[in-house]
XYZ file of C-alpha atoms in Angstrom:
512
model
C 124.676 103.851 80.054
C 120.194 102.673 79.987
C 118.758 100.487 81.968
C 118.045 96.763 80.662
C 114.032 97.505 82.022
C 111.643 94.594 83.556
C 109.749 92.708 80.536
C 106.577 90.671 81.170
C 106.441 87.146 82.236
C 106.315 84.139 79.280
C 102.634 82.771 78.525
C 102.730 80.808 81.598
C 102.500 83.846 83.836
C 99.929 85.887 81.385
C 97.297 83.354 82.248
C 97.864 84.258 86.165
C 97.812 87.658 85.753
C 94.709 88.953 84.249
C 95.027 91.929 82.263
C 90.814 92.456 82.300
C 89.094 95.790 82.540
C 87.380 94.842 85.784
C 89.933 96.175 88.131
C 88.375 93.360 90.800
C 90.006 90.425 88.921
C 92.134 89.118 90.688
C 95.116 86.560 89.654
C 93.226 83.517 88.652
C 94.794 80.620 91.193
C 93.083 77.863 89.004
C 95.362 78.277 85.782
C 96.546 75.062 84.528
C 100.059 74.613 86.419
C 100.426 76.808 89.156
C 100.050 74.343 91.511
C 103.978 73.466 90.102
C 104.877 77.366 88.853
C 105.901 77.667 92.286
C 108.384 74.763 93.045
C 111.221 76.769 90.563
C 113.158 79.237 91.167
C 113.243 80.781 88.107
C 109.552 81.389 87.856
C 109.610 82.438 91.391
C 112.151 85.225 89.773
C 109.840 86.023 87.377
C 106.765 86.295 89.572
C 108.614 89.390 91.292
C 109.682 90.986 88.877
C 106.280 91.118 87.583
C 105.194 93.390 90.423
C 108.056 95.815 89.373
C 106.029 95.783 85.597
C 102.815 95.914 87.229
C 104.062 99.592 89.342
C 106.010 100.519 86.848
C 102.636 100.286 84.188
C 100.692 101.893 87.582
C 102.552 104.752 87.038
C 102.909 105.845 83.392
C 99.204 104.031 81.995
C 98.317 107.646 79.448
C 96.118 109.737 81.246
C 95.740 107.828 84.648
C 99.204 107.417 86.916
C 99.954 107.663 89.731
C 101.992 109.900 88.816
C 99.548 112.472 87.936
C 97.106 111.920 90.313
C 99.233 112.213 93.332
C 100.735 115.857 91.932
C 97.429 117.221 90.676
C 95.684 118.417 94.040
C 98.706 120.073 95.247
C 99.509 123.085 94.551
C 102.884 123.440 92.552
C 101.446 122.608 89.522
C 98.423 122.680 87.402
C 96.632 120.200 85.077
C 97.087 122.837 81.699
C 96.301 120.624 78.399
C 93.713 121.962 75.783
C 91.525 123.456 77.780
C 89.531 123.462 80.922
C 87.664 120.254 78.808
C 91.187 118.075 77.942
C 91.444 115.114 79.845
C 88.235 115.919 82.686
C 88.946 113.109 85.036
C 91.987 115.254 85.458
C 91.369 118.503 85.305
C 88.922 117.835 87.784
C 91.335 116.561 90.425
C 93.378 119.876 89.681
C 90.237 122.108 90.878
C 88.400 119.793 93.477
C 85.228 120.555 91.613
C 83.092 117.597 90.086
C 85.712 114.513 91.603
C 83.399 111.009 91.769
C 83.679 107.642 92.368
C 83.457 107.008 88.574
C 86.729 109.131 87.860
C 88.677 107.163 85.192
C 92.114 108.230 86.350
C 91.657 107.120 89.934
C 90.175 103.674 89.351
C 92.750 103.231 87.503
C 95.097 104.035 90.058
C 92.852 101.990 92.704
C 92.428 98.702 90.178
C 96.248 98.764 90.017
C 97.822 99.082 92.966
C 95.405 95.889 93.957
C 96.197 93.976 91.076
C 99.715 94.398 92.404
C 99.017 93.807 96.040
C 97.343 90.712 94.174
C 100.455 89.378 92.803
C 102.500 90.111 95.615
C 100.037 88.142 98.085
C 100.116 85.126 94.738
C 103.978 85.078 95.693
C 103.865 85.003 99.292
C 100.767 82.649 99.754
C 102.649 80.378 97.321
C 106.494 80.020 98.618
C 105.893 80.872 102.299
C 106.535 77.256 103.077
C 108.722 76.073 100.349
C 112.629 75.266 100.797
C 113.898 77.586 97.508
C 117.255 79.182 97.839
C 115.904 82.749 96.367
C 112.405 82.440 98.885
C 114.064 85.357 101.661
C 114.821 87.814 98.970
C 111.451 87.075 97.298
C 109.308 87.369 100.139
C 111.207 90.980 101.150
C 110.632 91.839 97.675
C 106.647 90.717 97.226
C 106.039 92.194 101.057
C 108.247 95.723 100.635
C 105.756 95.871 97.379
C 102.800 95.315 98.730
C 103.844 97.752 101.408
C 103.968 100.383 99.263
C 101.111 99.883 97.816
C 99.265 100.111 101.056
C 100.326 103.305 101.625
C 99.939 104.474 98.632
C 96.014 103.452 99.140
C 95.465 104.579 102.239
C 97.103 107.903 101.587
C 94.901 108.268 99.315
C 92.031 106.671 99.904
C 91.977 106.357 104.248
C 90.362 103.099 104.946
C 90.482 100.469 101.984
C 90.167 95.987 101.742
C 93.058 94.672 103.074
C 93.894 91.548 101.441
C 96.773 89.054 102.106
C 95.020 86.211 100.052
C 94.042 85.504 96.564
C 90.347 85.063 96.572
C 89.399 81.078 95.467
C 86.266 81.599 94.333
C 84.257 84.800 93.179
C 81.732 84.798 96.603
C 85.997 85.268 98.822
C 85.724 88.793 97.021
C 83.517 90.710 99.392
C 86.011 92.393 102.111
C 85.179 95.140 104.337
C 87.531 98.376 104.555
C 90.025 98.236 107.466
C 91.140 101.177 110.058
C 94.249 102.794 109.042
C 96.020 101.440 112.467
C 95.349 97.952 111.187
C 96.640 98.765 107.160
C 99.569 100.407 109.000
C 99.881 97.621 111.323
C 100.014 95.407 108.302
C 102.778 97.962 106.363
C 105.188 97.738 109.032
C 104.636 93.728 109.842
C 105.722 93.620 105.407
C 108.736 96.297 106.606
C 110.051 94.481 109.152
C 110.112 91.542 107.494
C 111.461 93.074 104.143
C 114.824 95.218 106.179
C 115.559 91.421 107.221
C 116.427 89.869 104.000
C 116.442 92.831 101.226
C 120.230 92.718 100.098
C 121.584 96.130 100.208
C 121.907 98.928 97.744
C 123.977 98.075 94.745
C 123.807 94.377 95.535
C 121.141 93.396 92.397
C 119.344 94.970 90.117
C 119.552 98.735 90.168
C 115.457 98.634 89.833
C 114.574 96.459 92.701
C 113.616 97.094 96.171
C 116.795 97.301 99.087
C 116.974 97.513 102.170
C 118.018 100.733 102.612
C 114.217 101.283 100.529
C 112.541 99.126 103.124
C 114.132 101.387 106.031
C 113.636 104.886 104.350
C 109.891 103.663 104.009
C 109.485 102.482 107.449
C 110.675 105.809 108.283
C 108.360 107.815 106.593
C 105.514 105.372 107.211
C 106.245 106.347 111.016
C 106.881 109.843 110.238
C 102.761 109.460 108.817
C 101.733 109.056 112.078
C 103.787 111.253 114.133
C 105.444 108.254 115.384
C 108.668 110.412 115.218
C 110.967 109.099 117.481
C 110.123 105.458 116.141
C 111.064 106.958 112.630
C 114.091 107.979 113.476
C 116.716 105.288 113.702
C 115.481 104.027 110.601
C 116.183 107.384 108.814
C 119.854 107.455 110.371
C 120.323 103.750 109.402
C 120.530 105.577 105.864
C 121.908 108.498 106.889
C 124.690 106.623 108.043
C 125.104 104.269 104.883
C 127.562 105.523 102.941
C 126.264 104.099 99.278
C 123.447 106.550 99.937
C 124.337 110.666 99.474
C 123.075 113.584 97.375
C 124.343 114.222 93.820
C 126.598 116.788 93.168
C 123.887 119.237 91.767
C 119.960 119.588 91.518
C 120.680 118.819 87.943
C 122.027 115.783 87.778
C 119.288 114.040 89.707
C 117.270 114.204 86.708
C 119.870 113.568 83.732
C 119.809 110.482 82.473
C 123.161 110.090 83.109
C 122.378 109.472 86.776
C 119.287 107.290 87.112
C 119.333 104.631 89.190
C 122.180 106.830 91.176
C 122.820 107.624 94.638
C 120.052 109.585 95.626
C 117.774 107.059 94.233
C 115.973 104.802 96.719
C 113.740 103.307 94.224
C 112.717 104.328 90.247
C 110.988 102.885 87.785
C 112.806 102.730 84.950
C 111.562 102.796 81.142
C 112.835 102.538 77.878
C 112.928 103.582 74.291
C 114.094 100.106 72.641
C 110.893 99.266 71.695
C 110.400 102.071 68.832
C 107.110 103.458 69.229
C 105.029 104.983 66.395
C 101.780 105.663 65.482
C 101.252 102.129 64.227
C 102.661 99.806 67.343
C 101.960 102.179 70.357
C 99.427 100.055 72.707
C 97.101 103.014 74.258
C 96.238 101.697 77.684
C 99.026 98.985 76.907
C 102.162 98.186 78.655
C 104.547 99.986 76.052
C 108.137 100.207 78.757
C 108.676 104.100 77.027
C 107.423 106.541 79.741
C 104.873 108.298 77.457
C 104.145 110.621 80.697
C 107.190 112.798 79.475
C 105.386 113.664 76.244
C 102.116 114.493 77.803
C 103.620 117.087 79.966
C 105.913 119.098 77.229
C 105.385 122.368 76.977
C 102.926 122.478 73.955
C 103.272 122.548 70.430
C 101.048 123.975 67.616
C 103.383 127.304 68.189
C 102.249 128.380 71.488
C 105.599 127.608 73.157
C 108.689 128.381 70.815
C 111.518 125.986 72.295
C 114.236 128.036 70.142
C 117.812 127.475 72.475
C 116.550 125.164 74.360
C 117.100 121.461 74.322
C 113.060 120.472 74.807
C 111.208 119.335 72.836
C 107.665 120.603 72.185
C 104.829 118.076 74.193
C 101.047 118.025 74.935
C 100.518 120.939 77.306
C 99.705 119.319 80.843
C 101.395 119.366 84.210
C 102.806 123.697 84.237
C 104.622 124.840 87.194
C 102.655 127.061 89.570
C 102.869 130.923 90.245
C 102.937 129.716 93.789
C 105.732 128.134 93.172
C 107.587 130.185 90.760
C 107.131 132.701 93.862
C 108.132 130.322 96.232
C 111.575 130.222 94.056
C 111.971 133.885 93.420
C 111.358 134.642 97.135
C 114.038 132.213 98.437
C 116.751 133.036 95.831
C 116.897 129.063 94.706
C 118.158 129.657 91.394
C 120.331 126.542 91.039
C 117.163 124.601 92.689
C 115.085 126.735 90.181
C 116.570 126.382 86.958
C 116.798 122.118 87.447
C 112.507 122.729 88.322
C 111.153 125.591 86.237
C 111.580 127.953 83.653
C 110.438 131.179 83.568
C 109.234 132.893 80.498
C 111.520 135.539 81.200
C 114.177 132.556 80.668
C 112.528 131.062 78.162
C 112.981 134.568 75.706
C 116.525 135.075 76.851
C 116.974 131.484 75.750
C 115.573 132.750 71.916
C 112.626 130.988 72.247
C 108.829 132.488 72.555
C 105.011 131.904 73.649
C 102.502 132.641 71.817
C 98.881 132.580 73.568
C 97.405 134.073 70.659
C 97.417 130.475 69.319
C 96.425 128.676 72.195
C 91.708 128.456 72.899
C 90.119 131.403 73.058
C 93.680 133.261 73.387
C 94.439 131.874 76.484
C 96.977 128.844 77.535
C 95.051 126.741 79.808
C 96.484 126.435 83.551
C 99.538 128.825 82.200
C 100.878 130.444 85.134
C 104.059 132.071 83.530
C 106.377 128.950 83.456
C 107.151 125.954 81.934
C 108.286 122.591 83.880
C 112.488 121.592 83.544
C 112.110 118.631 85.719
C 110.947 115.315 84.087
C 111.264 117.259 80.719
C 110.857 116.448 77.283
C 114.757 116.445 76.286
C 116.051 115.069 72.767
C 118.626 113.376 74.797
C 115.930 110.923 76.884
C 114.341 109.899 73.841
C 115.270 107.729 70.612
C 115.968 108.349 66.855
C 113.873 105.107 66.184
C 110.140 105.018 65.946
C 107.878 108.208 66.908
C 110.055 110.584 69.381
C 106.892 111.559 71.481
C 106.127 108.077 72.255
C 110.103 107.082 73.318
C 110.799 108.979 76.191
C 112.920 106.768 78.475
C 112.820 108.844 81.739
C 112.783 107.186 85.025
C 110.653 108.532 87.444
C 112.010 108.244 90.959
C 109.630 107.396 93.629
C 111.292 108.013 96.699
C 115.151 110.030 97.044
C 117.734 110.291 99.449
C 116.620 114.427 99.987
C 113.630 113.501 100.964
C 114.629 111.052 103.506
C 116.711 113.486 105.075
C 113.443 116.494 105.030
C 111.613 113.406 106.723
C 114.163 112.869 109.321
C 114.515 116.717 109.805
C 110.906 116.796 110.331
C 111.130 113.682 112.953
C 114.224 115.258 114.638
C 111.845 118.251 115.199
C 109.625 117.067 116.204
C 110.761 115.054 118.644
C 112.555 118.450 120.009
C 115.981 117.750 118.339
C 116.379 120.874 116.559
C 120.159 121.030 116.214
C 120.214 117.526 114.464
C 116.527 118.317 112.570
C 118.937 121.424 111.001
C 121.794 119.568 110.060
C 120.209 117.259 108.064
C 117.490 120.335 106.410
C 120.858 122.348 105.765
C 122.671 119.163 103.627
C 119.518 119.719 100.916
C 119.913 123.502 101.299
C 124.132 123.498 100.880
C 123.069 120.711 97.471
C 120.212 123.779 96.623
C 122.887 126.241 96.527
C 121.637 128.069 99.966
C 123.457 128.343 103.020
C 122.922 127.003 106.676
C 119.432 128.100 107.751
C 119.787 130.609 110.737
C 121.043 128.682 113.845
C 118.775 130.329 116.125
C 115.743 129.260 114.154
C 113.364 126.425 116.321
C 110.350 125.371 117.315
C 107.818 126.164 114.594
C 109.951 128.336 112.921
C 112.567 125.488 112.258
C 109.126 123.834 110.970
C 108.006 125.828 108.732
C 111.443 126.243 107.277
C 111.462 122.221 106.750
C 107.582 122.808 104.728
C 109.109 125.443 102.542
C 112.095 123.543 101.985
C 110.675 120.343 101.189
C 108.276 122.376 98.864
C 110.989 123.855 97.017
C 112.529 120.218 97.091
C 110.180 117.963 95.894
C 108.393 120.215 93.968
C 105.868 117.857 91.318
C 106.596 114.796 92.292
C 103.861 114.257 93.972
C 104.628 114.541 97.855
C 102.893 118.142 98.340
C 99.529 117.712 98.043
C 99.234 114.542 101.064
C 101.806 116.464 103.364
C 99.577 119.131 103.184
C 96.325 117.386 104.482
C 98.946 115.148 106.921
C 100.018 118.528 108.783
C 96.807 120.481 109.066
C 97.868 122.828 106.310
C 95.675 122.127 103.450
C 92.972 124.624 104.555
C 95.658 127.244 104.838
C 97.779 126.814 101.962
C 95.044 125.786 99.427
C 92.613 128.902 100.185
C 90.591 130.070 97.326
C 91.234 126.621 95.117
C 88.256 125.338 95.571
C 89.402 122.871 97.972
C 87.624 121.586 100.940
C 87.817 119.490 103.636
C 86.639 116.303 101.544
C 89.071 116.480 98.779
C 91.310 115.200 101.961
C 90.604 111.491 100.609
C 89.605 110.197 97.325
C 86.569 109.094 96.602
C 86.358 104.849 97.029
C 86.140 104.187 92.842
C 82.329 103.103 92.382
C 83.382 99.608 90.729
C 84.502 98.603 94.190
C 81.596 98.774 95.742
C 79.077 97.556 93.225
C 81.314 94.609 93.307
C 81.949 94.436 96.579
C 79.390 92.319 98.761
C 80.804 93.930 102.199
C 80.759 97.097 100.824
C 77.892 99.558 100.701
C 77.415 103.982 99.178
C 77.691 103.814 103.329
C 81.159 103.106 103.313
C 82.251 105.755 100.519
C 84.492 108.682 101.941
C 82.440 111.451 103.320
C 81.143 114.395 100.786
C 80.919 111.733 97.770
């Protein structure tokens, strides 16, 4: 059954949250009635839902979603599209060339993460001393969301301004960058608070963060800092929770019938009930549907004939890499492969075809022999109302149990507990239809097996590149692609440097 999705808040709250293109603009604190707004429980609830709404926007805004920006530097996908100039800001991220501090997609995600942080801060700062009955839950959710945003920001940008309050006047906006150590410290503090007061999975609206979500994120944050032994209790709490488990097979994870399912820890929901068409679709706005599914569907114009599949043509972005195709085939990983990609031979066997002669110059840009099935343009995931391509309701699964198991396996391995690492790794392998890893596999060999398993399990989910960077494997795995060490971080948007009085060009990440 489809979910009821988040809706943007009423007239008063639209006054609090600015939708200006100026990404530095925070929620205004001098709006009429703000002094009394947070005295009402229903208004606090609306504010918290607004935080989720901003997250939904950030992961789905036209060609600048966090989903694509995080995904494209990895070696599991290519930007694709019509040609080398189609959405050039995405091609630049994919190819590691001409990535500038004015890149529109990078600037967009920075903008929206900080808007989400600003609203989280507004909630935290205004209800911390209240006696509202929903205060603890609201604070926990706002702190979780702030932690999520800062983890994403420091992963992609390194040292960033750590904003914990809403500036009261323009001159308060200037703030220096904080060290990653300080950012991680704040993330951990927020997550400790969130774990204490968030309800368990299934206790409330399915799109909302839970205690288990916060525990899993804490474990991940600690692994990213190489605090492996500290991460293990958080992972074990999630692993031992009977409300959480893997779906029965890989296809179920991505099915419309398993949204917010037992494997999902944090998921962004979308709907098709807004009946968008070319006349009412708000480009760059909040449409509640997931345009990125259409954006990433196999290109039409006769290039990809999808006869025999349940897929609909899209606009051709995000095609699987040859490296990913070969990795599935080398592993004999047929079940998970079928839920992730479809090779040209498999498409032809189904009754379809690929006609490169109809593409620009007779070449399908960035096509290396397969189309994507994970987050595919499935006819069942859109609506008969409006225009099909504008009404996909497919949810983005941002954090799921399979990733927790692989993070736990990594932590156990690094902590010298290889037997436990193999146990968690085998759970993921077995669900994919693969046998247990050899019981003698240990140490570095076991770590390499975990790395490969994660490549296959989380393909096209935006984790691969950032893992390669933290593992020190990017230079090797991305050799010959144009990658250099400067690409380990994105540039801080020039608009931030221009407007933040405490930053200068000297604060820019190296190489930009």
